[in-house]
Amino acid sequence: MKAYKKLIDRFYEIDALDSAMGLMSWDRQVLMPTGGGPARTKHTAILARISHELLISDETQRLAEDAASEVEPGSDESALLRVVNRELEIETKFPTPLVEEKSRTSSEAYEVWRAARAESDFSRLAPYLEKLFEVARKFANLRGYKDHIYDPLIDLYEEGATYDSAKAMFDAIKSPIKDIVATASARAIDDSFLYGDWDSEKLLAFNQRIAEEIGFDFTRGRFDLTTNAFCGGPSKDDIRMTARPGRHIGAVLFSALHEMGHGLYEQNSPSKWGRTPLKGGISLGVHESQSRTWENIVGRSMGLWKRFYPELQSEFPALKGHSLDEFYLAINKVEPGPIRIGSDELTYNFHILIRFELETEILTGQVRIKDLPEAWNEKYRSYLGIVPKNDAEGCLQDVHWSRGSVGYFPTYSMGNMMSWQIWHRLQQDIPDAESKMAAGDFKRILGWLTDKIYSQAKRYTPSDLMTRVTGRPMGPEDYIKGMQAKFG
C-alpha cells in the first residue's frame, strides 16, 4: 500500500497546518492581545494558502487515484479515501487566491464584528459582509449546482443536505413548535432567581467537575471563558472548550455543557485515525446533535440536577431558598427572546429559521446587506413577536457570517432533530438513563454514545450513520414528540 501510505503522510502535513490555524483561531478569541489582529490575519491567510495548495496539488490527487487500487471495499482505508475524494472534489474547484481572500477577509471581519457589536453599529461590518457573501456566491458557482445556489454551500457543512431538505425540515416543525410554544410560554414560571452577578470562573470550575464525572478527560482538554463559546483544538488529545459569561446562571452552565458535548465527540474519536481525514465528527449536524444532547436532553434533565443541584446550592448559597423543582422549571422556561444563544429548546429553532431564510435571501438578491437590520427585525416580529432593541441584540449577535460561514445555520436545527432521534434509540438500550444520571452514573450513557457515534468518526456519511444508529435517516418525529412530552 505504497500510495496509500504516502497519501496518509501528505495528510499528516495538511493536518499540522490546519491544526496550527485552529490553535491560532482559539488563541485569537481567548488570549491574543487586541493589537495582534493584523499580524494574525496575515499568518492565517498564508497558512490557509499553503494548506490548500498542498491538498489540491497534482501529487495529492495522483496519490489518491493510485491508492484506490490498494484498498479493500468496506475497509477503514476505503472510508478514508471516500473522505479524501470528497475534500478533493470540493477544494479543487476553488482557486487558491479565493481561499486566501476568504481567510484574510474573515479574519479582518472578526475583529470588526467584535467592535461593531460592542458599539451596536452594523454599518461598520456591512462592507465585510458584502465581500464574504460575494465570496460565498463565487464558491457556490465554482462548485456548481442544479437547483439552488444554497445547495453547494450547506453541503460543505452537512454532506447531502440541500436548500430543499433544510426547508422541508423547518416546514415540518414550524407549526407543531408554534403550538407547543403557545402552551408552554403561557405558564407563569419564576426564573428571576437565576439572574445575578454570578462568579463566572467559579461556575466554570463547577462545570469542570460535572464534565469530569461524566467522563471528559481534562489531562487532554481545558475550559476557558470568552465572549463567543466554541470548541476547538489541534487534536483529540488537546481539546479547547470555552463558555460564555452572562447574568443568567445558565450562560456558563449550559454553554459549557454544550461545548463539552463537542469535546466528548472529538476526544473519543479513535486514536488510530488521529491526524488523518477520518478523525473527528462527520458533520456539523451530527456534531451539534451531541452538544445539544449534553446541553439540553441531559443538561436540563431532572436526573442530572438531582445529582448536582445540592452541590450547586452549596457553591452558590443564593440558590438555597429554591427547590430542585423550582430550579428545573426555571432552567426549562419557554419564553421568546431576541438572542439565539441561551434561548429555550423550542424557540431556538425559530432563531435558526430566521437566519436560514435571511442568508438564502441575501444570496439570491432578495435582501441587500445594507437592509439586513430591518429584514432581521421584521422576521423576529413575524416569528417570535418581538423586535430587537438595537443591532447588537439583533443582526450583530452572531459571529458566523463574519467568518464567512454561509450555509452553516441549519445544522443547528438538524442537531436538535438528531439529538432526540438518537436519544430515543439510546433509551431503548438504557431505559433507566434518567435514574443513572441521578445516581451520578454516566458511564453507560457515554459508552453507548461513544460506541455508536464518537468511535465511528468520519467512517460513514451523516445519513448512513443516522440509519445505522437509529434505523432511519434524520427526521423531526422524535424531536416533536420529545418537546410535546416535556413542554406540552
Short mmCIF file of C-alpha atoms in Angstrom, two decimals:
data_model
loop_
_atom_site.label_atom_id
_atom_site.label_comp_id
_atom_site.label_asym_id
_atom_site.label_seq_id
_atom_site.Cartn_x
_atom_site.Cartn_y
_atom_site.Cartn_z
CA MET A 1 0.00 0.00 0.00
CA LYS A 2 2.73 2.37 -1.05
CA ALA A 3 0.49 5.11 -2.49
CA TYR A 4 -1.93 4.93 0.46
CA LYS A 5 0.94 5.32 2.96
CA LYS A 6 2.30 8.33 1.07
CA LEU A 7 -1.20 9.81 0.97
CA ILE A 8 -1.51 9.48 4.75
CA ASP A 9 1.88 11.16 5.18
CA ARG A 10 0.67 14.00 2.97
CA PHE A 11 -2.42 14.46 5.13
CA TYR A 12 -0.31 14.47 8.29
CA GLU A 13 1.31 17.60 6.85
CA ILE A 14 -2.05 19.15 5.93
CA ASP A 15 -3.39 18.33 9.40
CA ALA A 16 -0.42 20.05 11.03
CA LEU A 17 -1.12 23.24 9.09
CA ASP A 18 -4.87 23.10 9.79
CA SER A 19 -4.22 22.39 13.48
CA ALA A 20 -1.91 25.40 13.68
CA MET A 21 -4.63 27.59 12.17
CA GLY A 22 -7.17 26.17 14.60
CA LEU A 23 -4.96 26.87 17.58
CA MET A 24 -4.26 30.39 16.32
CA SER A 25 -8.01 30.94 15.98
CA TRP A 26 -8.60 29.71 19.56
CA ASP A 27 -5.82 31.98 20.82
CA ARG A 28 -7.29 34.93 18.92
CA GLN A 29 -10.62 34.53 20.68
CA VAL A 30 -9.32 33.67 24.15
CA LEU A 31 -5.85 35.08 24.84
CA MET A 32 -4.44 37.21 21.99
CA PRO A 33 -3.96 40.92 22.74
CA THR A 34 -6.18 43.07 20.53
CA GLY A 35 -3.18 44.60 18.82
CA GLY A 36 -2.17 41.21 17.44
CA GLY A 37 -5.04 41.10 14.95
CA PRO A 38 -3.36 42.41 11.77
CA ALA A 39 -0.34 40.08 12.04
CA ARG A 40 -2.56 37.11 12.93
CA THR A 41 -4.66 37.78 9.82
CA LYS A 42 -1.56 37.64 7.61
CA HIS A 43 -0.28 34.49 9.30
CA THR A 44 -3.54 32.57 8.92
CA ALA A 45 -4.01 33.67 5.30
CA ILE A 46 -0.56 32.33 4.42
CA LEU A 47 -1.16 29.05 6.23
CA ALA A 48 -4.57 28.69 4.53
CA ARG A 49 -2.88 29.14 1.15
CA ILE A 50 -0.15 26.59 1.90
CA SER A 51 -2.65 24.03 3.21
CA HIS A 52 -4.93 24.47 0.21
CA GLU A 53 -2.06 24.21 -2.28
CA LEU A 54 -0.81 21.04 -0.60
CA LEU A 55 -4.29 19.49 -0.67
CA ILE A 56 -5.13 20.23 -4.31
CA SER A 57 -1.64 19.53 -5.67
CA ASP A 58 -1.19 17.12 -8.56
CA GLU A 59 0.80 14.87 -6.24
CA THR A 60 -2.05 14.58 -3.70
CA GLN A 61 -4.57 13.84 -6.46
CA ARG A 62 -2.27 11.24 -8.04
CA LEU A 63 -1.74 9.51 -4.70
CA ALA A 64 -5.49 9.38 -4.09
CA GLU A 65 -6.05 7.82 -7.52
CA ASP A 66 -3.25 5.26 -7.07
CA ALA A 67 -4.37 4.37 -3.53
CA ALA A 68 -7.84 3.39 -4.79
CA SER A 69 -6.46 0.15 -6.22
CA GLU A 70 -4.73 -0.73 -2.95
CA VAL A 71 -7.69 -0.69 -0.53
CA GLU A 72 -10.43 -3.22 0.13
CA PRO A 73 -14.08 -2.14 -0.34
CA GLY A 74 -15.76 -1.58 3.02
CA SER A 75 -12.45 -1.17 4.87
CA ASP A 76 -11.32 1.77 7.02
CA GLU A 77 -8.91 2.65 4.23
CA SER A 78 -11.75 2.74 1.74
CA ALA A 79 -13.74 5.04 4.05
CA LEU A 80 -10.74 7.34 4.36
CA LEU A 81 -10.42 7.56 0.59
CA ARG A 82 -14.11 8.47 0.36
CA VAL A 83 -13.48 11.41 2.70
CA VAL A 84 -10.32 12.40 0.81
CA ASN A 85 -12.08 12.31 -2.56
CA ARG A 86 -14.91 14.46 -1.22
CA GLU A 87 -12.37 17.03 0.01
CA LEU A 88 -10.60 16.97 -3.35
CA GLU A 89 -13.90 17.27 -5.24
CA ILE A 90 -14.69 20.40 -3.22
CA GLU A 91 -11.32 22.08 -2.85
CA THR A 92 -10.03 21.60 -6.39
CA LYS A 93 -12.95 23.77 -7.55
CA PHE A 94 -11.65 26.72 -5.55
CA PRO A 95 -8.63 28.71 -6.79
CA THR A 96 -6.01 29.39 -4.15
CA PRO A 97 -6.35 33.22 -4.33
CA LEU A 98 -10.06 32.90 -3.46
CA VAL A 99 -9.27 30.66 -0.48
CA GLU A 100 -6.67 33.15 0.70
CA GLU A 101 -9.10 36.03 0.17
CA LYS A 102 -11.75 34.34 2.29
CA SER A 103 -9.25 33.63 5.08
CA ARG A 104 -7.96 37.21 5.07
CA THR A 105 -11.37 38.86 4.84
CA SER A 106 -12.95 36.69 7.54
CA SER A 107 -10.01 37.31 9.88
CA GLU A 108 -10.36 41.05 9.41
CA ALA A 109 -14.13 40.82 9.71
CA TYR A 110 -13.91 39.03 13.05
CA GLU A 111 -12.12 41.98 14.65
CA VAL A 112 -14.56 44.43 13.05
CA TRP A 113 -17.52 42.33 14.21
CA ARG A 114 -16.35 42.46 17.83
CA ALA A 115 -16.06 46.25 17.70
CA ALA A 116 -19.30 46.70 15.75
CA ARG A 117 -21.25 44.56 18.21
CA ALA A 118 -19.78 46.42 21.19
CA GLU A 119 -20.92 49.69 19.63
CA SER A 120 -24.13 48.27 18.11
CA ASP A 121 -23.08 49.71 14.76
CA PHE A 122 -23.96 47.43 11.84
CA SER A 123 -22.59 49.89 9.27
CA ARG A 124 -19.03 49.02 10.35
CA LEU A 125 -19.45 45.34 9.49
CA ALA A 126 -21.63 45.73 6.40
CA PRO A 127 -18.76 46.15 3.85
CA TYR A 128 -17.13 42.95 5.10
CA LEU A 129 -20.38 41.01 4.86
CA GLU A 130 -20.76 42.25 1.29
CA LYS A 131 -17.36 40.75 0.47
CA LEU A 132 -17.97 37.49 2.34
CA PHE A 133 -21.36 36.84 0.78
CA GLU A 134 -19.84 37.56 -2.63
CA VAL A 135 -17.12 35.01 -1.82
CA ALA A 136 -19.88 32.55 -0.88
CA ARG A 137 -21.59 33.14 -4.24
CA LYS A 138 -18.27 32.51 -6.02
CA PHE A 139 -17.75 29.29 -4.08
CA ALA A 140 -21.27 28.11 -4.94
CA ASN A 141 -20.88 28.91 -8.63
CA LEU A 142 -17.43 27.34 -8.86
CA ARG A 143 -18.61 24.15 -7.21
CA GLY A 144 -21.77 24.15 -9.29
CA TYR A 145 -25.39 23.39 -8.52
CA LYS A 146 -28.55 22.27 -10.22
CA ASP A 147 -31.45 23.58 -8.16
CA HIS A 148 -30.44 26.30 -5.70
CA ILE A 149 -27.32 28.40 -5.05
CA TYR A 150 -27.56 27.36 -1.39
CA ASP A 151 -27.09 23.65 -2.18
CA PRO A 152 -23.28 23.56 -2.58
CA LEU A 153 -22.85 25.79 0.50
CA ILE A 154 -24.92 23.85 3.02
CA ASP A 155 -23.35 20.62 1.71
CA LEU A 156 -19.96 21.93 2.87
CA TYR A 157 -21.18 21.60 6.45
CA GLU A 158 -23.70 18.74 6.18
CA GLU A 159 -22.92 16.28 3.41
CA GLY A 160 -26.01 15.56 1.33
CA ALA A 161 -28.08 18.47 2.69
CA THR A 162 -29.78 20.88 0.27
CA TYR A 163 -31.89 24.00 0.40
CA ASP A 164 -34.98 21.85 -0.18
CA SER A 165 -34.14 19.40 2.62
CA ALA A 166 -33.48 22.23 5.06
CA LYS A 167 -36.70 23.98 4.10
CA ALA A 168 -38.64 20.73 4.42
CA MET A 169 -37.25 20.27 7.95
CA PHE A 170 -38.35 23.75 9.00
CA ASP A 171 -41.74 23.34 7.32
CA ALA A 172 -42.28 20.12 9.29
CA ILE A 173 -41.52 21.61 12.71
CA LYS A 174 -42.83 25.19 12.42
CA SER A 175 -46.48 24.55 13.18
CA PRO A 176 -46.04 21.92 15.95
CA ILE A 177 -43.42 24.03 17.72
CA LYS A 178 -45.54 27.17 17.46
CA ASP A 179 -48.40 25.32 19.17
CA ILE A 180 -46.18 23.99 21.97
CA VAL A 181 -44.60 27.42 22.49
CA ALA A 182 -48.05 28.97 22.86
CA THR A 183 -48.92 26.49 25.62
CA ALA A 184 -45.57 26.45 27.40
CA SER A 185 -44.89 30.21 27.34
CA ALA A 186 -48.32 30.90 28.88
CA ARG A 187 -47.23 29.20 32.11
CA ALA A 188 -46.14 31.55 34.88
CA ILE A 189 -42.66 30.34 35.85
CA ASP A 190 -40.44 32.49 38.03
CA ASP A 191 -36.85 32.31 36.83
CA SER A 192 -35.75 35.65 38.29
CA PHE A 193 -33.53 33.89 40.85
CA LEU A 194 -31.36 32.60 38.00
CA TYR A 195 -30.24 36.15 37.18
CA GLY A 196 -27.49 37.92 39.09
CA ASP A 197 -23.82 38.77 39.26
CA TRP A 198 -22.59 35.20 39.23
CA ASP A 199 -18.91 34.35 39.63
CA SER A 200 -18.24 33.02 36.13
CA GLU A 201 -14.88 31.46 36.99
CA LYS A 202 -16.46 29.61 39.90
CA LEU A 203 -19.31 28.41 37.68
CA LEU A 204 -16.83 27.20 35.09
CA ALA A 205 -14.93 25.26 37.74
CA PHE A 206 -18.23 23.69 38.83
CA ASN A 207 -18.91 22.71 35.22
CA GLN A 208 -15.49 21.13 35.02
CA ARG A 209 -16.39 18.85 37.92
CA ILE A 210 -19.62 17.86 36.12
CA ALA A 211 -17.69 17.19 32.92
CA GLU A 212 -15.10 15.10 34.76
CA GLU A 213 -17.82 12.99 36.38
CA ILE A 214 -19.48 12.48 33.00
CA GLY A 215 -16.18 11.29 31.56
CA PHE A 216 -14.29 14.18 29.94
CA ASP A 217 -10.53 13.85 30.44
CA PHE A 218 -9.05 17.21 31.44
CA THR A 219 -5.49 15.97 31.01
CA ARG A 220 -6.42 16.22 27.31
CA GLY A 221 -8.58 19.34 27.34
CA ARG A 222 -9.39 22.63 29.03
CA PHE A 223 -12.15 25.16 29.69
CA ASP A 224 -11.85 28.93 29.30
CA LEU A 225 -14.24 31.88 29.33
CA THR A 226 -14.77 34.00 26.24
CA THR A 227 -17.47 36.09 24.58
CA ASN A 228 -18.42 33.53 21.95
CA ALA A 229 -18.49 29.95 23.27
CA PHE A 230 -16.93 27.35 20.97
CA CYS A 231 -14.92 24.13 20.95
CA GLY A 232 -11.72 23.60 19.00
CA GLY A 233 -8.20 22.32 19.47
CA PRO A 234 -5.41 20.82 17.40
CA SER A 235 -6.07 17.16 18.23
CA LYS A 236 -8.26 14.70 20.14
CA ASP A 237 -5.73 14.96 22.95
CA ASP A 238 -5.82 18.77 23.09
CA ILE A 239 -9.47 19.91 23.16
CA ARG A 240 -10.07 23.63 23.76
CA MET A 241 -13.57 24.40 25.08
CA THR A 242 -14.94 27.78 26.10
CA ALA A 243 -18.06 29.03 27.88
CA ARG A 244 -19.66 32.45 27.82
CA PRO A 245 -20.39 34.53 30.93
CA GLY A 246 -23.73 36.24 31.47
CA ARG A 247 -26.20 37.40 34.09
CA HIS A 248 -28.25 34.21 33.75
CA ILE A 249 -26.62 31.34 35.63
CA GLY A 250 -27.23 29.13 32.61
CA ALA A 251 -24.96 31.25 30.41
CA VAL A 252 -21.92 29.46 31.80
CA LEU A 253 -23.64 26.23 32.90
CA PHE A 254 -25.29 25.36 29.61
CA SER A 255 -22.76 26.82 27.18
CA ALA A 256 -20.11 24.74 28.98
CA LEU A 257 -22.23 21.57 28.76
CA HIS A 258 -22.88 22.33 25.10
CA GLU A 259 -19.19 22.67 24.24
CA MET A 260 -18.40 19.63 26.40
CA GLY A 261 -20.67 17.66 24.04
CA HIS A 262 -18.49 18.69 21.11
CA GLY A 263 -15.40 17.92 23.17
CA LEU A 264 -16.58 14.42 24.11
CA TYR A 265 -17.20 13.65 20.43
CA GLU A 266 -13.70 14.70 19.43
CA GLN A 267 -11.93 13.23 22.47
CA ASN A 268 -13.47 9.81 21.86
CA SER A 269 -12.54 9.66 18.18
CA PRO A 270 -10.28 6.61 17.64
CA SER A 271 -6.58 7.26 18.19
CA LYS A 272 -5.74 5.13 15.15
CA TRP A 273 -7.38 7.77 12.94
CA GLY A 274 -5.71 10.73 14.62
CA ARG A 275 -4.32 13.35 12.21
CA THR A 276 -5.95 11.56 9.25
CA PRO A 277 -9.02 12.66 7.27
CA LEU A 278 -11.13 10.14 9.24
CA LYS A 279 -10.65 11.84 12.61
CA GLY A 280 -13.42 13.66 14.48
CA GLY A 281 -17.09 14.29 13.80
CA ILE A 282 -18.61 13.51 10.43
CA SER A 283 -20.66 16.70 10.06
CA LEU A 284 -21.78 19.82 11.87
CA GLY A 285 -25.33 18.49 12.20
CA VAL A 286 -24.21 15.24 13.84
CA HIS A 287 -21.72 17.19 15.95
CA GLU A 288 -24.47 19.55 17.05
CA SER A 289 -26.67 16.60 17.95
CA GLN A 290 -24.16 15.72 20.64
CA SER A 291 -23.70 19.22 22.01
CA ARG A 292 -27.49 19.59 22.18
CA THR A 293 -27.81 16.17 23.82
CA TRP A 294 -25.47 17.11 26.65
CA GLU A 295 -26.74 20.68 26.94
CA ASN A 296 -30.50 20.05 26.75
CA ILE A 297 -31.53 16.40 27.00
CA VAL A 298 -29.02 15.62 29.76
CA GLY A 299 -28.14 19.14 30.92
CA ARG A 300 -31.72 20.30 31.53
CA SER A 301 -32.95 16.96 32.88
CA MET A 302 -34.25 16.31 36.37
CA GLY A 303 -31.86 13.38 36.60
CA LEU A 304 -28.69 15.47 36.15
CA TRP A 305 -29.77 18.07 38.67
CA LYS A 306 -30.88 15.54 41.28
CA ARG A 307 -27.19 14.66 41.28
CA PHE A 308 -25.66 18.15 41.06
CA TYR A 309 -28.18 20.73 42.34
CA PRO A 310 -27.33 20.21 46.04
CA GLU A 311 -23.67 20.87 45.21
CA LEU A 312 -24.61 23.91 43.11
CA GLN A 313 -26.60 25.26 46.08
CA SER A 314 -23.60 24.75 48.35
CA GLU A 315 -21.36 26.63 45.92
CA PHE A 316 -23.91 29.40 45.37
CA PRO A 317 -25.96 29.98 48.57
CA ALA A 318 -28.37 32.33 46.74
CA LEU A 319 -30.00 29.18 45.33
CA LYS A 320 -30.66 27.59 48.73
CA GLY A 321 -34.10 29.15 49.01
CA HIS A 322 -35.25 27.49 45.81
CA SER A 323 -36.16 23.83 45.48
CA LEU A 324 -34.99 21.40 42.82
CA ASP A 325 -38.46 21.55 41.25
CA GLU A 326 -38.28 25.34 41.03
CA PHE A 327 -34.80 25.16 39.52
CA TYR A 328 -35.85 22.52 36.99
CA LEU A 329 -38.86 24.57 35.84
CA ALA A 330 -36.80 27.76 35.67
CA ILE A 331 -34.00 26.30 33.52
CA ASN A 332 -36.64 24.92 31.14
CA LYS A 333 -38.74 28.08 30.93
CA VAL A 334 -40.08 28.82 27.45
CA GLU A 335 -40.03 32.50 26.59
CA PRO A 336 -39.41 34.13 23.19
CA GLY A 337 -36.42 36.44 23.28
CA PRO A 338 -34.13 38.23 20.82
CA ILE A 339 -30.94 36.24 21.48
CA ARG A 340 -30.27 32.81 19.93
CA ILE A 341 -27.57 31.71 22.35
CA GLY A 342 -29.19 30.60 25.58
CA SER A 343 -32.71 30.53 24.16
CA ASP A 344 -35.01 27.70 25.17
CA GLU A 345 -35.22 24.41 23.26
CA LEU A 346 -38.43 25.36 21.47
CA THR A 347 -37.92 28.92 20.26
CA TYR A 348 -34.29 28.13 19.35
CA ASN A 349 -35.39 26.70 16.02
CA PHE A 350 -37.13 29.94 15.06
CA HIS A 351 -33.85 31.77 15.60
CA ILE A 352 -32.21 29.34 13.17
CA LEU A 353 -35.07 29.55 10.68
CA ILE A 354 -34.72 33.33 10.58
CA ARG A 355 -31.02 33.08 9.77
CA PHE A 356 -31.62 30.36 7.16
CA GLU A 357 -34.18 32.50 5.38
CA LEU A 358 -32.05 35.64 5.52
CA GLU A 359 -28.86 34.09 4.20
CA THR A 360 -30.69 32.45 1.31
CA GLU A 361 -32.46 35.73 0.55
CA ILE A 362 -29.14 37.59 0.58
CA LEU A 363 -27.59 35.03 -1.77
CA THR A 364 -30.48 35.32 -4.23
CA GLY A 365 -30.62 39.12 -4.08
CA GLN A 366 -33.96 39.38 -2.27
CA VAL A 367 -32.33 41.12 0.69
CA ARG A 368 -29.42 43.56 0.42
CA ILE A 369 -26.75 43.65 3.09
CA LYS A 370 -27.46 47.28 3.90
CA ASP A 371 -31.09 46.34 4.62
CA LEU A 372 -30.21 43.39 6.86
CA PRO A 373 -31.07 45.08 10.21
CA GLU A 374 -34.59 45.91 9.04
CA ALA A 375 -35.12 42.49 7.45
CA TRP A 376 -33.83 40.82 10.61
CA ASN A 377 -36.17 42.79 12.86
CA GLU A 378 -39.17 42.09 10.65
CA LYS A 379 -38.59 38.34 10.78
CA TYR A 380 -38.25 38.48 14.57
CA ARG A 381 -41.54 40.33 14.72
CA SER A 382 -43.15 37.73 12.46
CA TYR A 383 -41.79 34.53 14.05
CA LEU A 384 -41.28 35.44 17.70
CA GLY A 385 -43.45 38.51 18.22
CA ILE A 386 -40.54 40.67 19.40
CA VAL A 387 -38.21 43.28 17.93
CA PRO A 388 -34.54 43.58 18.96
CA LYS A 389 -33.83 46.93 20.56
CA ASN A 390 -30.57 47.51 18.64
CA ASP A 391 -28.14 45.92 16.18
CA ALA A 392 -26.10 44.25 18.93
CA GLU A 393 -29.22 42.46 20.12
CA GLY A 394 -30.22 41.87 16.51
CA CYS A 395 -28.19 41.09 13.41
CA LEU A 396 -24.78 41.56 15.07
CA GLN A 397 -25.26 38.91 17.76
CA ASP A 398 -23.71 36.00 15.79
CA VAL A 399 -20.12 35.63 14.60
CA HIS A 400 -20.85 33.13 11.79
CA TRP A 401 -21.34 35.39 8.76
CA SER A 402 -18.29 37.47 9.70
CA ARG A 403 -16.32 34.20 9.47
CA GLY A 404 -17.73 33.56 6.01
CA SER A 405 -19.80 30.60 7.27
CA VAL A 406 -22.76 30.83 4.89
CA GLY A 407 -24.84 27.64 4.87
CA TYR A 408 -23.93 26.72 8.44
CA PHE A 409 -27.02 27.72 10.43
CA PRO A 410 -29.48 24.92 9.52
CA THR A 411 -27.09 22.37 11.02
CA TYR A 412 -28.09 23.66 14.47
CA SER A 413 -31.71 22.63 13.97
CA MET A 414 -30.59 19.40 12.33
CA GLY A 415 -28.66 18.76 15.53
CA ASN A 416 -31.87 19.23 17.53
CA MET A 417 -33.69 16.69 15.37
CA MET A 418 -30.88 14.15 15.51
CA SER A 419 -30.30 14.53 19.25
CA TRP A 420 -33.80 13.40 20.14
CA GLN A 421 -33.81 10.68 17.48
CA ILE A 422 -30.55 9.27 18.85
CA TRP A 423 -31.70 9.65 22.47
CA HIS A 424 -34.94 7.78 21.70
CA ARG A 425 -32.80 4.88 20.44
CA LEU A 426 -30.48 5.11 23.44
CA GLN A 427 -33.43 4.81 25.82
CA GLN A 428 -34.38 1.50 24.26
CA ASP A 429 -31.00 0.12 25.36
CA ILE A 430 -30.76 2.16 28.59
CA PRO A 431 -34.37 2.62 29.80
CA ASP A 432 -33.15 3.78 33.22
CA ALA A 433 -30.89 6.53 31.82
CA GLU A 434 -32.60 9.20 33.95
CA SER A 435 -32.09 7.32 37.22
CA LYS A 436 -28.49 6.55 36.29
CA MET A 437 -27.85 10.28 35.87
CA ALA A 438 -29.47 10.98 39.23
CA ALA A 439 -27.06 8.47 40.77
CA GLY A 440 -24.08 10.11 39.07
CA ASP A 441 -23.56 7.13 36.79
CA PHE A 442 -22.83 8.35 33.26
CA LYS A 443 -20.54 5.53 32.20
CA ARG A 444 -23.11 3.54 30.23
CA ILE A 445 -24.63 6.61 28.55
CA LEU A 446 -21.24 7.93 27.43
CA GLY A 447 -20.18 4.41 26.48
CA TRP A 448 -23.27 3.93 24.30
CA LEU A 449 -22.74 7.25 22.52
CA THR A 450 -19.05 6.51 22.07
CA ASP A 451 -19.72 3.07 20.63
CA LYS A 452 -22.48 4.20 18.28
CA ILE A 453 -21.24 7.65 17.23
CA TYR A 454 -17.96 9.01 18.59
CA SER A 455 -15.86 5.95 17.73
CA GLN A 456 -17.18 5.98 14.16
CA ALA A 457 -15.65 9.42 13.49
CA LYS A 458 -15.97 10.06 9.71
CA ARG A 459 -16.24 6.43 8.63
CA TYR A 460 -19.85 6.86 7.44
CA THR A 461 -21.79 9.67 5.79
CA PRO A 462 -24.17 11.57 8.12
CA SER A 463 -27.22 9.85 6.63
CA ASP A 464 -25.61 6.40 6.80
CA LEU A 465 -24.54 6.95 10.40
CA MET A 466 -28.03 8.04 11.50
CA THR A 467 -29.53 5.00 9.78
CA ARG A 468 -27.02 2.66 11.42
CA VAL A 469 -27.68 4.14 14.87
CA THR A 470 -31.45 4.75 14.75
CA GLY A 471 -32.71 2.64 11.85
CA ARG A 472 -33.67 5.59 9.64
CA PRO A 473 -32.34 8.91 8.31
CA MET A 474 -32.86 12.14 10.23
CA GLY A 475 -36.48 13.13 10.78
CA PRO A 476 -38.43 15.51 13.06
CA GLU A 477 -40.74 12.95 14.67
CA ASP A 478 -38.76 12.16 17.83
CA TYR A 479 -37.91 15.81 18.40
CA ILE A 480 -41.56 16.87 18.20
CA LYS A 481 -42.62 14.02 20.49
CA GLY A 482 -39.87 14.93 22.93
CA MET A 483 -40.93 18.57 23.00
CA GLN A 484 -44.59 17.65 23.42
CA ALA A 485 -43.78 15.30 26.29
CA LYS A 486 -41.53 17.83 28.01
CA PHE A 487 -43.47 21.05 27.45
CA GLY A 488 -46.94 20.14 26.17
#
